mmCIF file of C-alpha atoms in Angstrom:
data_model
loop_
_atom_site.group_PDB
_atom_site.id
_atom_site.type_symbol
_atom_site.label_atom_id
_atom_site.label_comp_id
_atom_site.label_asym_id
_atom_site.label_seq_id
_atom_site.Cartn_x
_atom_site.Cartn_y
_atom_site.Cartn_z
ATOM 1 C CA UNK Y 1 -50.898 70.136 -137.796
ATOM 2 C CA UNK Y 2 -49.574 72.936 -135.601
ATOM 3 C CA UNK Y 3 -48.506 71.324 -132.236
ATOM 4 C CA UNK Y 4 -46.550 73.279 -129.986
ATOM 5 C CA UNK Y 5 -43.691 73.937 -132.581
ATOM 6 C CA UNK Y 6 -45.636 75.041 -134.939
ATOM 7 C CA UNK Y 7 -47.511 78.747 -135.401
ATOM 8 C CA UNK Y 8 -50.375 78.129 -138.169
ATOM 9 C CA UNK Y 9 -50.837 81.127 -140.200
ATOM 10 C CA UNK Y 10 -53.323 82.598 -142.693
ATOM 11 C CA UNK Y 11 -54.213 85.994 -144.720
ATOM 12 C CA UNK Y 12 -57.477 86.186 -145.310
ATOM 13 C CA UNK Y 13 -59.058 89.028 -147.910
ATOM 14 C CA UNK Y 14 -61.309 91.830 -146.576
ATOM 15 C CA UNK Y 15 -65.215 90.534 -145.576
ATOM 16 C CA UNK Y 16 -67.428 92.130 -143.473
ATOM 17 C CA UNK Y 17 -67.837 92.353 -139.385
ATOM 18 C CA UNK Y 18 -69.970 89.210 -139.278
ATOM 19 C CA UNK Y 19 -68.015 86.693 -141.607
ATOM 20 C CA UNK Y 20 -64.451 88.073 -140.214
ATOM 21 C CA UNK Y 21 -65.479 87.231 -136.025
ATOM 22 C CA UNK Y 22 -67.180 83.883 -137.181
ATOM 23 C CA UNK Y 23 -64.237 82.716 -138.958
ATOM 24 C CA UNK Y 24 -62.227 84.047 -135.788
ATOM 25 C CA UNK Y 25 -64.382 81.586 -133.964
ATOM 26 C CA UNK Y 26 -63.628 79.087 -136.399
ATOM 27 C CA UNK Y 27 -59.964 80.012 -135.624
ATOM 28 C CA UNK Y 28 -60.321 79.162 -131.624
ATOM 29 C CA UNK Y 29 -61.603 76.426 -132.789
ATOM 30 C CA UNK Y 30 -59.080 75.109 -134.794
ATOM 31 C CA UNK Y 31 -56.344 76.384 -132.310
ATOM 32 C CA UNK Y 32 -58.261 73.842 -129.745
ATOM 33 C CA UNK Y 33 -57.756 71.264 -132.085
ATOM 34 C CA UNK Y 34 -54.837 71.586 -133.403
ATOM 35 C CA UNK Y 35 -52.591 72.247 -130.028
ATOM 36 C CA UNK Y 36 -50.808 75.037 -131.155
ATOM 37 C CA UNK Y 37 -50.839 78.800 -131.810
ATOM 38 C CA UNK Y 38 -53.049 80.118 -135.066
ATOM 39 C CA UNK Y 39 -52.833 83.239 -136.450
ATOM 40 C CA UNK Y 40 -55.092 85.486 -139.028
ATOM 41 C CA UNK Y 41 -54.883 88.755 -140.574
ATOM 42 C CA UNK Y 42 -57.884 89.812 -142.398
ATOM 43 C CA UNK Y 43 -59.152 92.900 -143.926
ATOM 44 C CA UNK Y 44 -62.762 94.838 -143.572
ATOM 45 C CA UNK Y 45 -64.896 95.105 -146.950
ATOM 46 C CA UNK Y 46 -65.431 98.143 -145.720
ATOM 47 C CA UNK Y 47 -64.772 100.738 -142.488
ATOM 48 C CA UNK Y 48 -66.235 99.156 -139.729
ATOM 49 C CA UNK Y 49 -66.579 99.239 -135.919
ATOM 50 C CA UNK Y 50 -66.493 96.500 -133.802
ATOM 51 C CA UNK Y 51 -67.597 96.492 -130.629
ATOM 52 C CA UNK Y 52 -66.227 95.397 -127.325
ATOM 53 C CA UNK Y 53 -67.986 92.345 -125.561
ATOM 54 C CA UNK Y 54 -69.531 94.405 -122.861
ATOM 55 C CA UNK Y 55 -69.991 97.537 -124.705
ATOM 56 C CA UNK Y 56 -73.295 99.071 -124.626
ATOM 57 C CA UNK Y 57 -75.544 99.300 -127.582
ATOM 58 C CA UNK Y 58 -77.200 102.768 -126.527
ATOM 59 C CA UNK Y 59 -73.816 104.228 -126.273
ATOM 60 C CA UNK Y 60 -72.116 103.013 -129.578
ATOM 61 C CA UNK Y 61 -75.767 104.894 -130.847
ATOM 62 C CA UNK Y 62 -74.763 107.986 -129.196
ATOM 63 C CA UNK Y 63 -71.759 108.313 -130.667
ATOM 64 C CA UNK Y 64 -72.418 110.451 -133.679
ATOM 65 C CA UNK Y 65 -68.888 110.393 -135.282
ATOM 66 C CA UNK Y 66 -69.549 106.697 -136.331
ATOM 67 C CA UNK Y 67 -72.890 106.852 -137.297
ATOM 68 C CA UNK Y 68 -74.361 105.226 -140.457
ATOM 69 C CA UNK Y 69 -70.705 102.815 -140.323
ATOM 70 C CA UNK Y 70 -71.608 98.769 -139.788
ATOM 71 C CA UNK Y 71 -71.622 97.922 -136.283
ATOM 72 C CA UNK Y 72 -70.288 94.434 -135.107
ATOM 73 C CA UNK Y 73 -69.809 93.034 -131.655
ATOM 74 C CA UNK Y 74 -66.653 91.201 -131.037
ATOM 75 C CA UNK Y 75 -66.894 88.294 -128.988
ATOM 76 C CA UNK Y 76 -64.017 89.806 -127.043
ATOM 77 C CA UNK Y 77 -63.567 92.577 -124.073
ATOM 78 C CA UNK Y 78 -62.038 95.768 -124.740
ATOM 79 C CA UNK Y 79 -63.140 99.109 -126.355
ATOM 80 C CA UNK Y 80 -64.610 99.653 -129.592
ATOM 81 C CA UNK Y 81 -62.284 99.909 -132.687
ATOM 82 C CA UNK Y 82 -62.604 101.388 -136.004
ATOM 83 C CA UNK Y 83 -61.207 99.495 -138.636
ATOM 84 C CA UNK Y 84 -60.274 99.822 -141.908
ATOM 85 C CA UNK Y 85 -56.634 101.361 -141.630
ATOM 86 C CA UNK Y 86 -55.224 99.178 -139.085
ATOM 87 C CA UNK Y 87 -53.478 95.629 -139.279
ATOM 88 C CA UNK Y 88 -56.757 93.297 -137.662
ATOM 89 C CA UNK Y 89 -55.195 89.895 -136.513
ATOM 90 C CA UNK Y 90 -56.835 87.307 -134.289
ATOM 91 C CA UNK Y 91 -54.951 84.822 -132.267
ATOM 92 C CA UNK Y 92 -55.837 81.578 -130.612
ATOM 93 C CA UNK Y 93 -54.431 79.571 -128.746
ATOM 94 C CA UNK Y 94 -55.649 76.326 -126.175
ATOM 95 C CA UNK Y 95 -55.208 77.307 -122.181
ATOM 96 C CA UNK Y 96 -52.601 74.332 -121.959
ATOM 97 C CA UNK Y 97 -50.377 76.131 -124.355
ATOM 98 C CA UNK Y 98 -47.225 77.920 -122.673
ATOM 99 C CA UNK Y 99 -48.891 81.292 -123.987
ATOM 100 C CA UNK Y 100 -52.849 80.605 -122.698
ATOM 101 C CA UNK Y 101 -52.378 80.645 -119.370
ATOM 102 C CA UNK Y 102 -53.135 83.978 -117.526
ATOM 103 C CA UNK Y 103 -54.424 86.892 -120.116
ATOM 104 C CA UNK Y 104 -50.669 88.957 -120.318
ATOM 105 C CA UNK Y 105 -48.506 86.479 -121.253
ATOM 106 C CA UNK Y 106 -50.388 86.079 -124.636
ATOM 107 C CA UNK Y 107 -50.712 89.976 -124.405
ATOM 108 C CA UNK Y 108 -47.309 90.225 -123.750
ATOM 109 C CA UNK Y 109 -45.724 88.086 -126.331
ATOM 110 C CA UNK Y 110 -47.447 88.932 -128.925
ATOM 111 C CA UNK Y 111 -47.192 92.796 -128.339
ATOM 112 C CA UNK Y 112 -43.264 92.255 -127.520
ATOM 113 C CA UNK Y 113 -42.843 90.742 -130.957
ATOM 114 C CA UNK Y 114 -44.225 93.531 -132.426
ATOM 115 C CA UNK Y 115 -41.918 96.285 -130.438
ATOM 116 C CA UNK Y 116 -38.978 94.670 -132.291
ATOM 117 C CA UNK Y 117 -40.548 94.747 -135.609
ATOM 118 C CA UNK Y 118 -41.446 98.123 -135.114
ATOM 119 C CA UNK Y 119 -38.076 98.749 -133.838
ATOM 120 C CA UNK Y 120 -36.782 96.934 -137.007
ATOM 121 C CA UNK Y 121 -38.103 99.075 -139.061
ATOM 122 C CA UNK Y 122 -37.362 102.392 -137.180
ATOM 123 C CA UNK Y 123 -40.443 103.190 -135.721
ATOM 124 C CA UNK Y 124 -39.990 103.050 -131.603
ATOM 125 C CA UNK Y 125 -42.838 102.218 -129.810
ATOM 126 C CA UNK Y 126 -43.727 100.629 -126.515
ATOM 127 C CA UNK Y 127 -45.559 98.800 -123.658
ATOM 128 C CA UNK Y 128 -47.925 101.046 -121.886
ATOM 129 C CA UNK Y 129 -46.680 100.565 -117.650
ATOM 130 C CA UNK Y 130 -49.829 102.209 -116.375
ATOM 131 C CA UNK Y 131 -53.345 101.123 -117.164
ATOM 132 C CA UNK Y 132 -55.919 104.242 -116.731
ATOM 133 C CA UNK Y 133 -58.828 102.466 -115.395
ATOM 134 C CA UNK Y 134 -61.768 104.215 -117.411
ATOM 135 C CA UNK Y 135 -64.831 103.280 -119.947
ATOM 136 C CA UNK Y 136 -63.834 105.242 -122.654
ATOM 137 C CA UNK Y 137 -65.985 104.452 -126.003
ATOM 138 C CA UNK Y 138 -62.973 103.707 -128.003
ATOM 139 C CA UNK Y 139 -60.376 101.144 -127.401
ATOM 140 C CA UNK Y 140 -57.258 103.776 -128.679
ATOM 141 C CA UNK Y 141 -58.691 105.957 -125.940
ATOM 142 C CA UNK Y 142 -58.317 103.588 -123.666
ATOM 143 C CA UNK Y 143 -54.679 102.344 -121.663
ATOM 144 C CA UNK Y 144 -54.222 99.026 -120.564
ATOM 145 C CA UNK Y 145 -50.591 97.751 -118.932
ATOM 146 C CA UNK Y 146 -48.764 95.867 -122.125
ATOM 147 C CA UNK Y 147 -50.821 98.423 -124.616
ATOM 148 C CA UNK Y 148 -48.394 99.973 -127.490
ATOM 149 C CA UNK Y 149 -47.798 103.430 -127.504
ATOM 150 C CA UNK Y 150 -45.657 105.561 -129.667
ATOM 151 C CA UNK Y 151 -44.746 109.534 -130.061
ATOM 152 C CA UNK Y 152 -46.630 111.996 -129.040
ATOM 153 C CA UNK Y 153 -50.737 112.605 -129.123
ATOM 154 C CA UNK Y 154 -52.189 115.493 -131.213
ATOM 155 C CA UNK Y 155 -51.345 118.195 -128.634
ATOM 156 C CA UNK Y 156 -48.290 117.256 -128.578
ATOM 157 C CA UNK Y 157 -48.621 115.785 -125.142
ATOM 158 C CA UNK Y 158 -48.833 111.881 -123.806
ATOM 159 C CA UNK Y 159 -47.729 109.279 -126.057
ATOM 160 C CA UNK Y 160 -50.857 107.629 -128.598
ATOM 161 C CA UNK Y 161 -52.083 104.316 -128.750
ATOM 162 C CA UNK Y 162 -50.869 102.512 -131.355
ATOM 163 C CA UNK Y 163 -51.738 98.929 -130.779
ATOM 164 C CA UNK Y 164 -54.841 97.128 -128.339
ATOM 165 C CA UNK Y 165 -56.064 93.517 -127.679
ATOM 166 C CA UNK Y 166 -58.558 91.837 -126.336
ATOM 167 C CA UNK Y 167 -59.688 88.162 -125.460
ATOM 168 C CA UNK Y 168 -62.281 85.734 -125.329
ATOM 169 C CA UNK Y 169 -61.516 83.154 -122.630
ATOM 170 C CA UNK Y 170 -63.544 80.256 -123.755
ATOM 171 C CA UNK Y 171 -63.561 76.503 -122.004
ATOM 172 C CA UNK Y 172 -60.294 75.466 -123.444
ATOM 173 C CA UNK Y 173 -59.094 77.881 -125.697
ATOM 174 C CA UNK Y 174 -58.141 81.592 -125.868
ATOM 175 C CA UNK Y 175 -58.892 83.602 -128.690
ATOM 176 C CA UNK Y 176 -57.527 87.396 -128.993
ATOM 177 C CA UNK Y 177 -58.083 89.939 -131.043
ATOM 178 C CA UNK Y 178 -56.008 92.922 -131.699
ATOM 179 C CA UNK Y 179 -55.657 95.913 -133.932
ATOM 180 C CA UNK Y 180 -52.372 97.720 -134.596
ATOM 181 C CA UNK Y 181 -53.570 101.554 -136.009
ATOM 182 C CA UNK Y 182 -51.422 101.819 -139.569
ATOM 183 C CA UNK Y 183 -52.862 105.220 -140.246
ATOM 184 C CA UNK Y 184 -55.893 107.340 -138.461
ATOM 185 C CA UNK Y 185 -58.585 106.845 -140.676
ATOM 186 C CA UNK Y 186 -60.154 108.599 -143.358
ATOM 187 C CA UNK Y 187 -64.145 108.123 -142.191
ATOM 188 C CA UNK Y 188 -63.338 109.649 -139.459
ATOM 189 C CA UNK Y 189 -63.386 113.414 -138.697
ATOM 190 C CA UNK Y 190 -59.994 114.667 -137.504
ATOM 191 C CA UNK Y 191 -61.181 115.485 -134.240
ATOM 192 C CA UNK Y 192 -62.389 111.985 -133.677
ATOM 193 C CA UNK Y 193 -59.709 110.084 -135.313
ATOM 194 C CA UNK Y 194 -56.671 108.210 -133.660
ATOM 195 C CA UNK Y 195 -53.553 109.005 -135.259
ATOM 196 C CA UNK Y 196 -51.756 105.820 -136.392
ATOM 197 C CA UNK Y 197 -48.127 104.967 -137.048
ATOM 198 C CA UNK Y 198 -47.998 107.173 -140.049
ATOM 199 C CA UNK Y 199 -49.323 110.212 -138.705
ATOM 200 C CA UNK Y 200 -47.052 110.372 -135.908
ATOM 201 C CA UNK Y 201 -42.907 111.237 -135.448
ATOM 202 C CA UNK Y 202 -41.151 109.204 -136.828
ATOM 203 C CA UNK Y 203 -39.489 107.512 -140.300
ATOM 204 C CA UNK Y 204 -41.762 108.489 -143.399
ATOM 205 C CA UNK Y 205 -42.266 106.221 -146.290
ATOM 206 C CA UNK Y 206 -45.192 103.960 -144.389
ATOM 207 C CA UNK Y 207 -45.652 100.371 -143.451
ATOM 208 C CA UNK Y 208 -46.822 97.242 -146.013
ATOM 209 C CA UNK Y 209 -49.092 96.007 -143.654
ATOM 210 C CA UNK Y 210 -49.166 92.281 -145.303
ATOM 211 C CA UNK Y 211 -44.890 92.476 -145.365
ATOM 212 C CA UNK Y 212 -45.309 93.604 -141.628
ATOM 213 C CA UNK Y 213 -47.602 90.791 -140.810
ATOM 214 C CA UNK Y 214 -45.378 88.436 -142.104
ATOM 215 C CA UNK Y 215 -41.745 89.200 -140.428
ATOM 216 C CA UNK Y 216 -43.741 90.002 -137.252
ATOM 217 C CA UNK Y 217 -45.365 86.506 -136.937
ATOM 218 C CA UNK Y 218 -42.085 85.379 -137.670
ATOM 219 C CA UNK Y 219 -40.761 86.792 -134.526
ATOM 220 C CA UNK Y 220 -43.562 85.584 -132.827
ATOM 221 C CA UNK Y 221 -42.420 82.142 -133.510
ATOM 222 C CA UNK Y 222 -38.906 82.583 -132.844
ATOM 223 C CA UNK Y 223 -40.212 83.841 -129.249
ATOM 224 C CA UNK Y 224 -41.829 80.479 -129.219
ATOM 225 C CA UNK Y 225 -39.019 78.291 -130.072
ATOM 226 C CA UNK Y 226 -41.455 77.258 -133.239
ATOM 227 C CA UNK Y 227 -41.614 77.746 -136.870
ATOM 228 C CA UNK Y 228 -44.247 79.644 -138.776
ATOM 229 C CA UNK Y 229 -46.186 77.195 -141.324
ATOM 230 C CA UNK Y 230 -48.005 79.873 -143.340
ATOM 231 C CA UNK Y 231 -50.617 78.767 -145.113
ATOM 232 C CA UNK Y 232 -51.060 79.450 -148.887
ATOM 233 C CA UNK Y 233 -55.048 79.645 -149.071
ATOM 234 C CA UNK Y 234 -57.079 81.699 -146.947
ATOM 235 C CA UNK Y 235 -58.380 80.327 -143.729
ATOM 236 C CA UNK Y 236 -62.029 80.388 -144.691
ATOM 237 C CA UNK Y 237 -61.948 78.046 -147.902
ATOM 238 C CA UNK Y 238 -63.029 74.803 -147.058
ATOM 239 C CA UNK Y 239 -64.793 76.604 -144.134
ATOM 240 C CA UNK Y 240 -67.157 78.371 -145.931
ATOM 241 C CA UNK Y 241 -70.432 76.646 -144.551
ATOM 242 C CA UNK Y 242 -69.390 76.902 -141.205
ATOM 243 C CA UNK Y 243 -68.358 80.474 -141.314
ATOM 244 C CA UNK Y 244 -71.614 81.469 -143.068
ATOM 245 C CA UNK Y 245 -73.916 79.256 -139.957
ATOM 246 C CA UNK Y 246 -71.717 80.918 -137.331
ATOM 247 C CA UNK Y 247 -71.889 84.226 -138.897
ATOM 248 C CA UNK Y 248 -75.550 84.521 -138.433
ATOM 249 C CA UNK Y 249 -75.287 85.265 -135.331
ATOM 250 C CA UNK Y 250 -72.933 87.626 -135.699
ATOM 251 C CA UNK Y 251 -75.594 89.757 -137.927
ATOM 252 C CA UNK Y 252 -78.455 89.146 -135.707
ATOM 253 C CA UNK Y 253 -79.894 92.083 -133.966
ATOM 254 C CA UNK Y 254 -80.313 90.571 -130.515
ATOM 255 C CA UNK Y 255 -76.425 89.723 -130.788
ATOM 256 C CA UNK Y 256 -75.197 93.003 -131.909
ATOM 257 C CA UNK Y 257 -77.551 95.358 -129.136
ATOM 258 C CA UNK Y 258 -77.399 92.498 -126.443
ATOM 259 C CA UNK Y 259 -75.559 95.167 -123.811
ATOM 260 C CA UNK U 1 -61.240 77.236 -98.470
ATOM 261 C CA UNK U 2 -63.779 74.613 -97.138
ATOM 262 C CA UNK U 3 -62.818 71.149 -97.810
ATOM 263 C CA UNK U 4 -66.173 70.541 -99.173
ATOM 264 C CA UNK U 5 -65.757 72.288 -102.433
ATOM 265 C CA UNK U 6 -65.871 70.270 -105.652
ATOM 266 C CA UNK U 7 -64.528 72.079 -108.829
ATOM 267 C CA UNK U 8 -64.762 72.099 -112.371
ATOM 268 C CA UNK U 9 -61.842 72.406 -114.702
ATOM 269 C CA UNK U 10 -63.239 75.567 -115.908
ATOM 270 C CA UNK U 11 -62.649 76.803 -112.214
ATOM 271 C CA UNK U 12 -65.865 76.788 -111.065
ATOM 272 C CA UNK U 13 -66.528 75.499 -107.370
ATOM 273 C CA UNK U 14 -69.894 74.169 -105.692
ATOM 274 C CA UNK U 15 -70.814 73.595 -102.657
ATOM 275 C CA UNK U 16 -73.707 71.404 -101.688
ATOM 276 C CA UNK U 17 -75.983 73.049 -99.246
ATOM 277 C CA UNK U 18 -77.996 71.467 -96.312
ATOM 278 C CA UNK U 19 -80.925 72.911 -98.112
ATOM 279 C CA UNK U 20 -80.648 70.561 -101.139
ATOM 280 C CA UNK U 21 -79.470 73.648 -103.520
ATOM 281 C CA UNK U 22 -75.538 74.502 -104.305
ATOM 282 C CA UNK U 23 -73.493 77.780 -104.203
ATOM 283 C CA UNK U 24 -71.785 78.691 -107.013
ATOM 284 C CA UNK U 25 -68.675 80.405 -107.128
ATOM 285 C CA UNK U 26 -65.614 80.795 -109.472
ATOM 286 C CA UNK U 27 -62.562 79.811 -107.704
ATOM 287 C CA UNK U 28 -59.249 82.527 -106.049
ATOM 288 C CA UNK U 29 -57.442 80.986 -109.131
ATOM 289 C CA UNK U 30 -59.290 81.799 -111.834
ATOM 290 C CA UNK U 31 -60.087 85.428 -109.932
ATOM 291 C CA UNK U 32 -56.292 86.319 -109.969
ATOM 292 C CA UNK U 33 -55.757 84.973 -113.204
ATOM 293 C CA UNK U 34 -58.040 87.624 -114.886
ATOM 294 C CA UNK U 35 -56.812 90.745 -112.954
ATOM 295 C CA UNK U 36 -58.848 93.982 -112.973
ATOM 296 C CA UNK U 37 -62.425 92.842 -113.105
ATOM 297 C CA UNK U 38 -64.525 95.572 -114.712
ATOM 298 C CA UNK U 39 -68.063 93.621 -115.523
ATOM 299 C CA UNK U 40 -69.960 90.689 -114.717
ATOM 300 C CA UNK U 41 -73.261 89.277 -115.854
ATOM 301 C CA UNK U 42 -75.171 86.981 -113.893
ATOM 302 C CA UNK U 43 -78.183 84.889 -115.063
ATOM 303 C CA UNK U 44 -81.831 85.143 -114.492
ATOM 304 C CA UNK U 45 -83.899 83.195 -111.149
ATOM 305 C CA UNK U 46 -85.320 80.255 -113.013
ATOM 306 C CA UNK U 47 -82.875 80.028 -116.065
ATOM 307 C CA UNK U 48 -82.072 76.480 -116.354
ATOM 308 C CA UNK U 49 -78.606 75.455 -117.023
ATOM 309 C CA UNK U 50 -77.006 72.626 -118.491
ATOM 310 C CA UNK U 51 -73.413 71.045 -117.083
ATOM 311 C CA UNK U 52 -70.689 72.677 -119.257
ATOM 312 C CA UNK U 53 -73.439 75.801 -120.458
ATOM 313 C CA UNK U 54 -72.317 79.461 -119.757
ATOM 314 C CA UNK U 55 -74.365 80.588 -117.192
ATOM 315 C CA UNK U 56 -72.665 83.972 -117.137
ATOM 316 C CA UNK U 57 -70.145 86.251 -118.472
ATOM 317 C CA UNK U 58 -67.150 88.126 -116.397
ATOM 318 C CA UNK U 59 -64.800 90.955 -118.227
ATOM 319 C CA UNK U 60 -61.540 92.242 -117.416
ATOM 320 C CA UNK U 61 -59.245 94.718 -118.361
ATOM 321 C CA UNK U 62 -58.478 92.446 -121.403
ATOM 322 C CA UNK U 63 -60.929 89.658 -121.376
ATOM 323 C CA UNK U 64 -64.309 88.775 -121.708
ATOM 324 C CA UNK U 65 -64.635 84.915 -119.529
ATOM 325 C CA UNK U 66 -67.427 82.912 -119.690
ATOM 326 C CA UNK U 67 -68.777 81.394 -116.235
ATOM 327 C CA UNK U 68 -69.633 77.530 -116.953
ATOM 328 C CA UNK U 69 -72.569 75.558 -114.814
ATOM 329 C CA UNK U 70 -71.079 73.202 -113.215
ATOM 330 C CA UNK U 71 -73.321 71.193 -112.614
ATOM 331 C CA UNK U 72 -77.377 70.984 -114.323
ATOM 332 C CA UNK U 73 -80.252 72.494 -112.896
ATOM 333 C CA UNK U 74 -82.489 75.829 -112.067
ATOM 334 C CA UNK U 75 -80.987 78.879 -111.036
ATOM 335 C CA UNK U 76 -82.854 79.491 -107.754
ATOM 336 C CA UNK U 77 -80.985 82.765 -106.262
ATOM 337 C CA UNK U 78 -78.528 85.376 -107.580
ATOM 338 C CA UNK U 79 -75.891 87.158 -105.783
ATOM 339 C CA UNK U 80 -77.062 90.640 -107.186
ATOM 340 C CA UNK U 81 -74.693 92.981 -105.069
ATOM 341 C CA UNK U 82 -71.979 91.345 -107.069
ATOM 342 C CA UNK U 83 -71.831 92.895 -110.121
ATOM 343 C CA UNK U 84 -71.788 96.220 -107.985
ATOM 344 C CA UNK U 85 -69.131 95.369 -105.787
ATOM 345 C CA UNK U 86 -66.521 92.804 -107.789
ATOM 346 C CA UNK U 87 -63.941 93.379 -105.320
ATOM 347 C CA UNK U 88 -65.616 91.158 -103.183
ATOM 348 C CA UNK U 89 -64.383 88.424 -105.712
ATOM 349 C CA UNK U 90 -61.253 88.938 -104.951
ATOM 350 C CA UNK U 91 -62.085 89.417 -101.200
ATOM 351 C CA UNK U 92 -63.810 86.232 -100.419
ATOM 352 C CA UNK U 93 -64.048 84.267 -103.398
ATOM 353 C CA UNK U 94 -65.206 81.178 -101.621
ATOM 354 C CA UNK U 95 -67.730 82.844 -99.325
ATOM 355 C CA UNK U 96 -69.587 86.877 -100.338
ATOM 356 C CA UNK U 97 -67.940 86.193 -103.339
ATOM 357 C CA UNK U 98 -70.816 83.415 -104.440
ATOM 358 C CA UNK U 99 -72.484 83.896 -107.645
ATOM 359 C CA UNK U 100 -75.243 81.812 -107.334
ATOM 360 C CA UNK U 101 -77.363 79.079 -106.448
ATOM 361 C CA UNK U 102 -78.502 76.256 -108.286
ATOM 362 C CA UNK U 103 -81.160 73.581 -107.507
ATOM 363 C CA UNK U 104 -79.640 70.007 -108.990
ATOM 364 C CA UNK U 105 -81.058 68.141 -111.289
ATOM 365 C CA UNK U 106 -79.147 65.333 -110.508
ATOM 366 C CA UNK U 107 -76.627 65.502 -107.721
ATOM 367 C CA UNK U 108 -74.794 62.721 -108.742
ATOM 368 C CA UNK U 109 -72.952 65.345 -111.076
ATOM 369 C CA UNK U 110 -71.040 66.597 -108.294
ATOM 370 C CA UNK U 111 -69.288 63.675 -107.938
ATOM 371 C CA UNK U 112 -68.009 64.055 -111.797
ATOM 372 C CA UNK U 113 -66.237 66.906 -110.145
ATOM 373 C CA UNK U 114 -62.768 67.306 -108.657
ATOM 374 C CA UNK U 115 -62.084 67.666 -105.250
ATOM 375 C CA UNK U 116 -59.736 70.089 -103.515
ATOM 376 C CA UNK U 117 -56.450 67.839 -103.877
ATOM 377 C CA UNK U 118 -57.391 67.314 -107.468
ATOM 378 C CA UNK U 119 -58.198 71.249 -108.496
ATOM 379 C CA UNK U 120 -55.131 72.188 -106.459
ATOM 380 C CA UNK U 121 -53.135 70.009 -108.864
ATOM 381 C CA UNK U 122 -54.643 70.795 -112.166
ATOM 382 C CA UNK U 123 -54.128 74.461 -111.119
ATOM 383 C CA UNK U 124 -50.239 73.684 -110.268
ATOM 384 C CA UNK U 125 -49.945 72.358 -114.065
ATOM 385 C CA UNK U 126 -51.441 75.673 -115.213
ATOM 386 C CA UNK U 127 -49.304 77.476 -117.527
ATOM 387 C CA UNK U 128 -48.496 80.847 -116.297
#
């Protein structure tokens, strides 16, 4: 279905963390079998913290600001993300795909297309050029080369990070998770809430997440010289049993607390 | 790079030792591709692995990657110093940067791995 000439895209309704992580593993399998770029956009049934694959559970449980919110551990790397007011995506490509080689290639391709799309909407964002090495708990406090930043932070100083992504590189396929922070999450206190696009200097009026996802993925396809194959049905339809089976692992305490 | 190394398509190398065990590491190509390594988890001594199964994980700034067992057997030694000195992987991937030593279940499995020339061809064909 997909192949190099197609970007297959699905839009899924909100689900809980384990279901979303399980669906993303299925997405990786889909990319592996079709040979093309597969993208899934999805929401969260409630504000949820996704931990990076290597983050310690003790560290997570010590963060008072997120206490009581559901946790799910991603298979991908990076820092913790507070989901609920972001545009969340998963993208998967075989390692043999032109964007499946080194980690930075896929990262830059998707983030570059987002820079273009935001610019078309009057939002000036740009890729971070200098990594800030550290072990900050939250993804949006970390800086990796290629992260998207814009405007000025709450203190009027450094630009704020608005988009980050991280990968799980399996034997034959790459799964990339990413988050574009549209607005600060209202379930967090002011002093720990990361600003989203709507909170930073720029055009007013807000961004419709689904509309943005459609125009962004069109730019991704253009950059790849491919066409978008938008799927009318949710990705999970027809895959319910497999997703449910895989989600069981993400619900297990041993998985969440494995670090 | 020593000529006696064998390689898996997933970028692990294996060196058969005269003691009957096989030393396993990851190739310089894989180390360079991952960039900025920050964490590594290796298995415990005594763990049994099957060829193709994950035996550990490496995290770089942007990615978590599995390290796959290139052969089946029992882990008999682990380079416990490596997770605290990840720069060794970049400096000496085929020497001090070894990961584990495996007592092979079936030494013939080594024959199914790539030799250096074939691995170089594979790496040369990988997208960048």
